[in-house]
Structures are given as structure tokens and as C-alpha cells.
PDB file of C-alpha atoms in Angstrom:
ATOM      1  CA  MET R   1      62.651  27.396 -11.653  1.00  0.00           C
ATOM      2  CA  GLY R   2      63.130  30.989 -12.739  1.00  0.00           C
ATOM      3  CA  CYS R   3      59.393  31.270 -13.380  1.00  0.00           C
ATOM      4  CA  GLY R   4      58.737  29.774  -9.950  1.00  0.00           C
ATOM      5  CA  ALA R   5      60.969  32.427  -8.402  1.00  0.00           C
ATOM      6  CA  ALA R   6      59.083  35.157 -10.268  1.00  0.00           C
ATOM      7  CA  LEU R   7      55.798  33.692  -9.024  1.00  0.00           C
ATOM      8  CA  LEU R   8      57.034  33.863  -5.425  1.00  0.00           C
ATOM      9  CA  ASN R   9      57.918  37.536  -5.910  1.00  0.00           C
ATOM     10  CA  LEU R  10      54.391  38.191  -7.169  1.00  0.00           C
ATOM     11  CA  ARG R  11      52.936  36.393  -4.162  1.00  0.00           C
ATOM     12  CA  ALA R  12      55.119  38.423  -1.788  1.00  0.00           C
ATOM     13  CA  ALA R  13      54.055  41.691  -3.413  1.00  0.00           C
ATOM     14  CA  ALA R  14      50.401  40.648  -3.231  1.00  0.00           C
ATOM     15  CA  ALA R  15      50.711  39.738   0.459  1.00  0.00           C
ATOM     16  CA  ALA R  16      52.303  43.120   1.189  1.00  0.00           C
ATOM     17  CA  ALA R  17      49.341  44.763  -0.555  1.00  0.00           C
ATOM     18  CA  GLY R  18      46.910  42.884   1.673  1.00  0.00           C
ATOM     19  CA  LEU R  19      45.927  40.320  -0.944  1.00  0.00           C
ATOM     20  CA  ALA R  20      45.867  36.541  -0.680  1.00  0.00           C
ATOM     21  CA  PRO R  21      45.840  35.214  -4.241  1.00  0.00           C
ATOM     22  CA  ALA R  22      44.801  31.637  -4.908  1.00  0.00           C
ATOM     23  CA  ILE R  23      47.495  29.886  -6.962  1.00  0.00           C
ATOM     24  CA  ARG R  24      47.042  26.898  -9.246  1.00  0.00           C
ATOM     25  CA  LEU R  25      50.243  25.411 -10.675  1.00  0.00           C
ATOM     26  CA  LEU R  26      50.071  23.925 -14.196  1.00  0.00           C
ATOM     27  CA  PRO R  27      46.271  24.356 -14.275  1.00  0.00           C
ATOM     28  CA  ASP R  28      45.711  23.122 -17.845  1.00  0.00           C
ATOM     29  CA  PRO R  29      47.447  19.893 -18.984  1.00  0.00           C
ATOM     30  CA  ALA R  30      46.573  20.788 -22.581  1.00  0.00           C
ATOM     31  CA  ARG R  31      48.657  23.975 -22.296  1.00  0.00           C
ATOM     32  CA  PRO R  32      52.002  23.080 -20.667  1.00  0.00           C
ATOM     33  CA  PRO R  33      53.421  26.624 -21.110  1.00  0.00           C
ATOM     34  CA  LEU R  34      50.664  27.925 -18.796  1.00  0.00           C
ATOM     35  CA  LEU R  35      52.648  27.543 -15.600  1.00  0.00           C
ATOM     36  CA  ALA R  36      50.312  29.125 -13.074  1.00  0.00           C
ATOM     37  CA  GLU R  37      46.879  30.622 -12.660  1.00  0.00           C
ATOM     38  CA  ILE R  38      46.636  33.451 -10.130  1.00  0.00           C
ATOM     39  CA  LEU R  39      43.312  34.595  -8.677  1.00  0.00           C
ATOM     40  CA  THR R  40      43.772  37.796  -6.679  1.00  0.00           C
ATOM     41  CA  THR R  41      40.511  37.402  -4.762  1.00  0.00           C
ATOM     42  CA  GLY R  42      39.043  34.636  -2.701  1.00  0.00           C
ATOM     43  CA  GLY R  43      42.341  33.232  -1.499  1.00  0.00           C
ATOM     44  CA  GLY R  44      41.801  33.793   2.221  1.00  0.00           C
ATOM     45  CA  ARG R  45      43.988  35.862   4.542  1.00  0.00           C
ATOM     46  CA  PRO R  46      47.343  37.292   3.387  1.00  0.00           C
ATOM     47  CA  ASP R  47      50.471  35.456   4.521  1.00  0.00           C
ATOM     48  CA  PRO R  48      52.123  37.851   7.017  1.00  0.00           C
ATOM     49  CA  ALA R  49      55.484  36.054   6.823  1.00  0.00           C
ATOM     50  CA  LEU R  50      55.505  36.432   3.040  1.00  0.00           C
ATOM     51  CA  ALA R  51      54.448  40.078   3.253  1.00  0.00           C
ATOM     52  CA  LEU R  52      57.491  40.834   5.436  1.00  0.00           C
ATOM     53  CA  LEU R  53      59.762  39.513   2.672  1.00  0.00           C
ATOM     54  CA  ALA R  54      58.401  41.810  -0.052  1.00  0.00           C
ATOM     55  CA  PRO R  55      60.916  44.675   0.538  1.00  0.00           C
ATOM     56  CA  ALA R  56      63.762  42.209  -0.061  1.00  0.00           C
ATOM     57  CA  VAL R  57      62.640  41.576  -3.668  1.00  0.00           C
ATOM     58  CA  VAL R  58      64.442  44.688  -4.936  1.00  0.00           C
ATOM     59  CA  ARG R  59      67.459  44.169  -2.638  1.00  0.00           C
ATOM     60  CA  ARG R  60      68.208  40.515  -3.337  1.00  0.00           C
ATOM     61  CA  ARG R  61      71.448  40.001  -5.236  1.00  0.00           C
ATOM     62  CA  SER R  62      73.709  37.146  -6.231  1.00  0.00           C
ATOM     63  CA  SER R  63      77.203  38.065  -5.081  1.00  0.00           C
ATOM     64  CA  ARG R  64      80.400  36.690  -6.618  1.00  0.00           C
ATOM     65  CA  LEU R  65      82.603  38.513  -4.127  1.00  0.00           C
ATOM     66  CA  PRO R  66      84.486  36.715  -1.333  1.00  0.00           C
ATOM     67  CA  PHE R  67      82.373  36.017   1.743  1.00  0.00           C
ATOM     68  CA  GLU R  68      83.258  36.200   5.417  1.00  0.00           C
ATOM     69  CA  ASP R  69      84.467  32.906   6.843  1.00  0.00           C
ATOM     70  CA  ARG R  70      82.044  32.535   9.741  1.00  0.00           C
ATOM     71  CA  ASP R  71      79.008  30.514  10.771  1.00  0.00           C
ATOM     72  CA  ILE R  72      75.373  31.508  10.396  1.00  0.00           C
ATOM     73  CA  ALA R  73      73.471  31.968  13.659  1.00  0.00           C
ATOM     74  CA  GLU R  74      71.191  29.083  14.550  1.00  0.00           C
ATOM     75  CA  ALA R  75      68.148  31.367  14.759  1.00  0.00           C
ATOM     76  CA  VAL R  76      68.815  32.555  11.217  1.00  0.00           C
ATOM     77  CA  ARG R  77      69.223  28.989  10.000  1.00  0.00           C
ATOM     78  CA  GLN R  78      65.882  28.107  11.516  1.00  0.00           C
ATOM     79  CA  ARG R  79      64.179  30.923   9.620  1.00  0.00           C
ATOM     80  CA  LEU R  80      65.799  29.690   6.402  1.00  0.00           C
ATOM     81  CA  TYR R  81      64.528  26.162   7.065  1.00  0.00           C
ATOM     82  CA  GLU R  82      61.033  27.504   7.673  1.00  0.00           C
ATOM     83  CA  ALA R  83      61.072  29.576   4.475  1.00  0.00           C
ATOM     84  CA  VAL R  84      61.898  26.533   2.341  1.00  0.00           C
ATOM     85  CA  SER R  85      59.504  24.245   4.186  1.00  0.00           C
ATOM     86  CA  ALA R  86      56.650  26.702   3.604  1.00  0.00           C
ATOM     87  CA  GLU R  87      57.051  26.038  -0.138  1.00  0.00           C
ATOM     88  CA  GLY R  88      57.126  22.253   0.147  1.00  0.00           C
ATOM     89  CA  ALA R  89      60.873  21.827  -0.322  1.00  0.00           C
ATOM     90  CA  GLN R  90      63.768  20.926   1.961  1.00  0.00           C
ATOM     91  CA  LEU R  91      66.956  22.723   2.975  1.00  0.00           C
ATOM     92  CA  LEU R  92      70.132  21.146   4.277  1.00  0.00           C
ATOM     93  CA  PHE R  93      73.396  22.570   5.519  1.00  0.00           C
ATOM     94  CA  PRO R  94      75.740  19.658   4.706  1.00  0.00           C
ATOM     95  CA  ASP R  95      78.601  18.548   6.914  1.00  0.00           C
ATOM     96  CA  ALA R  96      82.228  19.344   6.125  1.00  0.00           C
ATOM     97  CA  TRP R  97      82.788  16.116   4.185  1.00  0.00           C
ATOM     98  CA  HIS R  98      79.846  16.745   1.839  1.00  0.00           C
ATOM     99  CA  VAL R  99      80.805  20.384   1.443  1.00  0.00           C
ATOM    100  CA  ARG R 100      84.229  19.350   0.153  1.00  0.00           C
ATOM    101  CA  GLU R 101      82.695  16.818  -2.227  1.00  0.00           C
ATOM    102  CA  VAL R 102      80.225  19.341  -3.615  1.00  0.00           C
ATOM    103  CA  LEU R 103      83.046  21.856  -4.087  1.00  0.00           C
ATOM    104  CA  ASP R 104      85.109  19.245  -5.936  1.00  0.00           C
ATOM    105  CA  LEU R 105      82.127  18.539  -8.178  1.00  0.00           C
ATOM    106  CA  ALA R 106      81.698  22.257  -8.864  1.00  0.00           C
ATOM    107  CA  GLY R 107      85.333  22.383  -9.960  1.00  0.00           C
ATOM    108  CA  ASP R 108      84.871  19.317 -12.170  1.00  0.00           C
ATOM    109  CA  ALA R 109      81.761  20.848 -13.731  1.00  0.00           C
ATOM    110  CA  GLU R 110      83.696  24.047 -14.437  1.00  0.00           C
ATOM    111  CA  ASP R 111      86.319  21.989 -16.283  1.00  0.00           C
ATOM    112  CA  LEU R 112      83.650  20.132 -18.266  1.00  0.00           C
ATOM    113  CA  GLU R 113      82.071  23.416 -19.308  1.00  0.00           C
ATOM    114  CA  ALA R 114      85.442  24.829 -20.321  1.00  0.00           C
ATOM    115  CA  HIS R 115      85.923  21.942 -22.772  1.00  0.00           C
ATOM    116  CA  ASP R 116      82.405  22.020 -24.229  1.00  0.00           C
ATOM    117  CA  PRO R 117      82.276  24.322 -27.298  1.00  0.00           C
ATOM    118  CA  GLY R 118      78.490  24.607 -27.169  1.00  0.00           C
ATOM    119  CA  LEU R 119      78.440  25.697 -23.533  1.00  0.00           C
ATOM    120  CA  ARG R 120      81.285  28.144 -24.072  1.00  0.00           C
ATOM    121  CA  GLU R 121      79.353  29.751 -26.912  1.00  0.00           C
ATOM    122  CA  GLU R 122      76.194  29.907 -24.803  1.00  0.00           C
ATOM    123  CA  THR R 123      78.126  31.618 -22.009  1.00  0.00           C
ATOM    124  CA  ARG R 124      79.581  34.135 -24.468  1.00  0.00           C
ATOM    125  CA  ARG R 125      76.071  35.053 -25.601  1.00  0.00           C
ATOM    126  CA  TRP R 126      74.655  35.197 -22.081  1.00  0.00           C
ATOM    127  CA  ALA R 127      77.495  36.911 -20.192  1.00  0.00           C
ATOM    128  CA  ARG R 128      78.777  40.226 -21.513  1.00  0.00           C
ATOM    129  CA  THR R 129      82.402  41.303 -21.045  1.00  0.00           C
ATOM    130  CA  GLU R 130      81.836  44.934 -22.079  1.00  0.00           C
ATOM    131  CA  PRO R 131      80.641  47.520 -19.514  1.00  0.00           C
ATOM    132  CA  THR R 132      76.899  48.001 -19.709  1.00  0.00           C
ATOM    133  CA  GLY R 133      76.911  51.806 -19.714  1.00  0.00           C
ATOM    134  CA  ARG R 134      73.901  54.056 -19.495  1.00  0.00           C
ATOM    135  CA  ASN R 135      72.987  53.560 -23.119  1.00  0.00           C
ATOM    136  CA  GLY R 136      73.409  49.800 -23.161  1.00  0.00           C
ATOM    137  CA  THR R 137      70.815  47.906 -25.169  1.00  0.00           C
ATOM    138  CA  ALA R 138      71.075  44.496 -23.480  1.00  0.00           C
ATOM    139  CA  SER R 139      68.071  43.734 -21.291  1.00  0.00           C
ATOM    140  CA  ASP R 140      69.018  40.250 -20.155  1.00  0.00           C
ATOM    141  CA  GLY R 141      72.014  38.149 -19.278  1.00  0.00           C
ATOM    142  CA  VAL R 142      74.907  38.648 -16.866  1.00  0.00           C
ATOM    143  CA  PRO R 143      76.666  42.061 -17.029  1.00  0.00           C
ATOM    144  CA  VAL R 144      80.427  42.214 -16.610  1.00  0.00           C
ATOM    145  CA  GLU R 145      79.945  44.259 -13.442  1.00  0.00           C
ATOM    146  CA  ALA R 146      78.553  41.123 -11.775  1.00  0.00           C
ATOM    147  CA  PHE R 147      81.463  38.808 -12.633  1.00  0.00           C
ATOM    148  CA  GLY R 148      83.434  39.486  -9.462  1.00  0.00           C
ATOM    149  CA  PRO R 149      87.189  38.940  -9.028  1.00  0.00           C
ATOM    150  CA  LEU R 150      89.118  35.826  -9.934  1.00  0.00           C
ATOM    151  CA  PRO R 151      89.967  33.596  -6.944  1.00  0.00           C
ATOM    152  CA  ARG R 152      93.577  33.908  -5.806  1.00  0.00           C
ATOM    153  CA  ALA R 153      93.052  31.410  -2.990  1.00  0.00           C
ATOM    154  CA  GLY R 154      90.202  29.586  -1.262  1.00  0.00           C
ATOM    155  CA  VAL R 155      87.508  27.330  -2.644  1.00  0.00           C
ATOM    156  CA  GLY R 156      84.408  29.491  -3.091  1.00  0.00           C
ATOM    157  CA  PRO R 157      82.115  27.801  -5.683  1.00  0.00           C
ATOM    158  CA  VAL R 158      81.799  30.828  -7.959  1.00  0.00           C
ATOM    159  CA  ARG R 159      81.109  30.309 -11.659  1.00  0.00           C
ATOM    160  CA  ASP R 160      83.448  32.217 -13.965  1.00  0.00           C
ATOM    161  CA  PHE R 161      81.227  33.835 -16.579  1.00  0.00           C
ATOM    162  CA  ALA R 162      84.205  35.198 -18.474  1.00  0.00           C
ATOM    163  CA  ALA R 163      84.724  31.699 -19.937  1.00  0.00           C
ATOM    164  CA  GLY R 164      88.363  32.397 -20.718  1.00  0.00           C
ATOM    165  CA  ARG R 165      87.760  35.837 -22.233  1.00  0.00           C
ATOM    166  CA  PRO R 166      89.841  38.797 -21.083  1.00  0.00           C
ATOM    167  CA  VAL R 167      88.007  41.306 -18.888  1.00  0.00           C
ATOM    168  CA  ALA R 168      89.534  44.760 -18.515  1.00  0.00           C
ATOM    169  CA  GLY R 169      90.211  45.791 -14.932  1.00  0.00           C
ATOM    170  CA  ARG R 170      89.221  42.482 -13.397  1.00  0.00           C
ATOM    171  CA  GLY R 171      91.278  41.732 -10.326  1.00  0.00           C
ATOM    172  CA  TRP R 172      92.070  38.819  -8.048  1.00  0.00           C
ATOM    173  CA  ALA R 173      90.966  38.215  -4.465  1.00  0.00           C
ATOM    174  CA  PRO R 174      91.273  35.478  -1.814  1.00  0.00           C
ATOM    175  CA  PHE R 175      88.020  33.588  -1.273  1.00  0.00           C
ATOM    176  CA  GLU R 176      86.865  31.843   1.883  1.00  0.00           C
ATOM    177  CA  ALA R 177      88.526  28.561   2.802  1.00  0.00           C
ATOM    178  CA  ASN R 178      85.386  26.997   4.317  1.00  0.00           C
ATOM    179  CA  PRO R 179      82.270  28.043   2.392  1.00  0.00           C
ATOM    180  CA  ARG R 180      78.912  27.572   4.103  1.00  0.00           C
ATOM    181  CA  LEU R 181      76.796  25.734   1.569  1.00  0.00           C
ATOM    182  CA  ALA R 182      73.087  25.077   1.678  1.00  0.00           C
ATOM    183  CA  LEU R 183      71.412  22.442  -0.492  1.00  0.00           C
ATOM    184  CA  LEU R 184      67.825  22.970  -1.601  1.00  0.00           C
ATOM    185  CA  GLY R 185      65.935  19.925  -2.826  1.00  0.00           C
ATOM    186  CA  THR R 186      62.545  18.430  -3.626  1.00  0.00           C
ATOM    187  CA  ALA R 187      61.114  14.963  -3.042  1.00  0.00           C
ATOM    188  CA  HIS R 188      60.059  14.489  -6.688  1.00  0.00           C
ATOM    189  CA  ASP R 189      61.235  15.606 -10.129  1.00  0.00           C
ATOM    190  CA  ALA R 190      58.245  16.695 -12.219  1.00  0.00           C
ATOM    191  CA  PRO R 191      57.520  20.131 -13.744  1.00  0.00           C
ATOM    192  CA  VAL R 192      55.312  21.074 -10.795  1.00  0.00           C
ATOM    193  CA  ASP R 193      58.224  20.292  -8.476  1.00  0.00           C
ATOM    194  CA  TRP R 194      60.470  22.567 -10.507  1.00  0.00           C
ATOM    195  CA  LEU R 195      57.983  25.387  -9.952  1.00  0.00           C
ATOM    196  CA  ARG R 196      57.864  24.615  -6.241  1.00  0.00           C
ATOM    197  CA  ALA R 197      61.658  24.517  -6.078  1.00  0.00           C
ATOM    198  CA  GLY R 198      61.869  27.926  -7.771  1.00  0.00           C
ATOM    199  CA  GLN R 199      59.446  29.402  -5.267  1.00  0.00           C
ATOM    200  CA  ALA R 200      61.352  27.840  -2.377  1.00  0.00           C
ATOM    201  CA  LEU R 201      64.661  29.126  -3.737  1.00  0.00           C
ATOM    202  CA  GLU R 202      63.345  32.672  -4.009  1.00  0.00           C
ATOM    203  CA  ARG R 203      61.634  32.567  -0.618  1.00  0.00           C
ATOM    204  CA  VAL R 204      64.777  31.416   1.188  1.00  0.00           C
ATOM    205  CA  TRP R 205      66.785  34.005  -0.739  1.00  0.00           C
ATOM    206  CA  LEU R 206      64.432  36.782   0.350  1.00  0.00           C
ATOM    207  CA  ARG R 207      64.565  35.476   3.917  1.00  0.00           C
ATOM    208  CA  ALA R 208      68.373  35.452   3.798  1.00  0.00           C
ATOM    209  CA  THR R 209      68.406  39.000   2.410  1.00  0.00           C
ATOM    210  CA  THR R 210      66.044  40.150   5.168  1.00  0.00           C
ATOM    211  CA  ASP R 211      68.417  38.637   7.728  1.00  0.00           C
ATOM    212  CA  GLY R 212      71.394  40.543   6.282  1.00  0.00           C
ATOM    213  CA  LEU R 213      72.908  37.646   4.321  1.00  0.00           C
ATOM    214  CA  VAL R 214      74.011  37.465   0.709  1.00  0.00           C
ATOM    215  CA  ALA R 215      73.875  34.295  -1.390  1.00  0.00           C
ATOM    216  CA  SER R 216      75.844  33.018  -4.338  1.00  0.00           C
ATOM    217  CA  VAL R 217      73.942  30.420  -6.330  1.00  0.00           C
ATOM    218  CA  THR R 218      75.434  27.605  -8.384  1.00  0.00           C
ATOM    219  CA  SER R 219      73.829  24.700 -10.200  1.00  0.00           C
ATOM    220  CA  GLN R 220      76.939  23.475 -12.012  1.00  0.00           C
ATOM    221  CA  PRO R 221      77.352  20.211 -10.057  1.00  0.00           C
ATOM    222  CA  LEU R 222      73.765  19.317 -10.986  1.00  0.00           C
ATOM    223  CA  GLU R 223      73.990  20.042 -14.701  1.00  0.00           C
ATOM    224  CA  TRP R 224      76.121  16.982 -15.424  1.00  0.00           C
ATOM    225  CA  THR R 225      74.738  13.489 -14.874  1.00  0.00           C
ATOM    226  CA  GLN R 226      77.951  12.235 -13.303  1.00  0.00           C
ATOM    227  CA  SER R 227      77.847  15.025 -10.689  1.00  0.00           C
ATOM    228  CA  THR R 228      74.417  14.552  -9.121  1.00  0.00           C
ATOM    229  CA  ARG R 229      75.176  11.664  -6.805  1.00  0.00           C
ATOM    230  CA  ALA R 230      77.166  13.380  -4.046  1.00  0.00           C
ATOM    231  CA  PRO R 231      74.778  16.286  -3.365  1.00  0.00           C
ATOM    232  CA  ARG R 232      71.881  13.826  -3.168  1.00  0.00           C
ATOM    233  CA  SER R 233      73.792  11.507  -0.840  1.00  0.00           C
ATOM    234  CA  ALA R 234      73.973  14.315   1.715  1.00  0.00           C
ATOM    235  CA  VAL R 235      70.394  13.442   2.673  1.00  0.00           C
ATOM    236  CA  CYS R 236      69.016  10.084   1.594  1.00  0.00           C
ATOM    237  CA  ARG R 237      65.331  11.017   1.792  1.00  0.00           C
ATOM    238  CA  TRP R 238      65.616  13.213  -1.307  1.00  0.00           C
ATOM    239  CA  ARG R 239      64.524  11.305  -4.392  1.00  0.00           C
ATOM    240  CA  VAL R 240      66.107  13.838  -6.716  1.00  0.00           C
ATOM    241  CA  PRO R 241      69.307  15.877  -6.381  1.00  0.00           C
ATOM    242  CA  PRO R 242      69.151  19.229  -4.610  1.00  0.00           C
ATOM    243  CA  THR R 243      68.078  21.944  -6.998  1.00  0.00           C
ATOM    244  CA  ARG R 244      70.598  24.539  -5.961  1.00  0.00           C
ATOM    245  CA  CYS R 245      73.653  25.065  -3.808  1.00  0.00           C
ATOM    246  CA  CYS R 246      74.136  28.432  -2.237  1.00  0.00           C
ATOM    247  CA  SER R 247      76.557  30.027   0.178  1.00  0.00           C
ATOM    248  CA  THR R 248      74.615  32.216   2.571  1.00  0.00           C
ATOM    249  CA  ARG R 249      77.268  34.101   4.478  1.00  0.00           C
ATOM    250  CA  ARG R 250      77.735  37.811   4.622  1.00  0.00           C
ATOM    251  CA  PRO R 251      80.102  39.317   2.027  1.00  0.00           C
ATOM    252  CA  THR R 252      83.315  40.864   3.301  1.00  0.00           C
ATOM    253  CA  ARG R 253      82.215  44.342   2.262  1.00  0.00           C
ATOM    254  CA  THR R 254      79.079  44.408   4.424  1.00  0.00           C
TER     255      THR R 254
END
């Protein structure tokens, strides 16, 4: 999915440059690591909607700050639907009952991770608790500056990358009581669908950024077999669970 998101960024940059690359996903069955073949000529006319999203590539961020507790305008929702649909995926804003169930599953997944030594060790390697600094050598992972505050109240589905480790100067903050969640899903569950889901995730994220929204992404409820049922039940036509859950409201500091 991360490679699919990177591919969407490349497509957006190409469209902004007046190019219309032809894309072939998984072009060679004998070479599974070859995820996509990109031909920068002969692809037809550039996608103007995708070109408009290119400036958002460098502005898109995942925020772990509290969000404002308000609805998203219907016109904005429609643009988000269209962005996902353009990539062959589906987007759903679940009702209040499903939101609560997904939030409960996120909390359960957090507890499961906390009691899994292997996952705790992976988080320690991936998420750094020391300030990055100008001379930092790490080029990947989650920096401590992105952790955000600990929740003092509310039910925002924000993953705690500290994994029980102390973080100097980290504060507490009240999170929203009624998060606006969006579920992104695909009709099938093969590698090509994962690439499509990654492109759809990035496209809707760029669209949300263009519309002045910030998203916080979580996949925790989908990383445990016992947690996949409720997100999928939100819309029965999905054959596989939604690939991501994201809150798309504006952060309080906007």
C-alpha cells in the first residue's frame, strides 16, 4: 500500500507537468517485486483532477493532535468519494454505531499490541523517542515530534508510538468525543488490489489536504484477525475489510 501511495504521488507530479503516463500494475508475474511499469509517453491526455492535487504532496501530513468536533461539508465529502472511486476503491463514512465499534476495536488492538513482545520491539525500532535534531542520522520511521499528546479524554483512534516508553516533555490533551471516521476498502484482496488501495488512500488524502482537512490514519483494527469483522460489516458489498480508517476533520490548531 505504501508503494501504491508513492505511485499515486508520481502520477500526480506527472499530470502537473503535463504528462499522462501509462501505468501497468504487476506487469511481470515472474518478477513479483516489480510492482509497476510507468511509461511517460503515449498515455493520452493528463488527468486535470490529479494535476490539481500535486501541490498537496508536500503538504500532506498525518496528525496525532486532537481534531475539531464538527461535521465535514457534504460537498467536501463528495470530492473525497470521487477521489477514491477514481482509483477503483470505495469510501464510506460509517454511522455512529459502526464508529463506536471501530473505536472499540482500535482500543482492543492497542491492548493486543501492548502485550505482544515482538510488536513492542518492532515499534521501538520504528518509532524514535529522542528528538531528531539537525544532525540526526535516521532517515525512516516515526520521529518523536510526530507522536502527539496523550489523550486525557475523548476517543480519538490515535496509535501511541511510545509503546510505554517515557517521552520527555510529552503532554496530555482532550481528544474529540465523536471522531469522524472514513473507511476505505476494495472489492478483492490480491496484491494488485493492495496497490490500488494505496493509490486510493493517497489520492483521497491529497484531496482532503487540498480541501483544508487533516487526516489521522490507523490500521490497527485490521491487523488482527478477530478485529476485521466489524469494519467490513459497515458495508456488506465489500469482500475484504476496509484497508484504512481515517479521521478527516480539521485539527484544532488550524
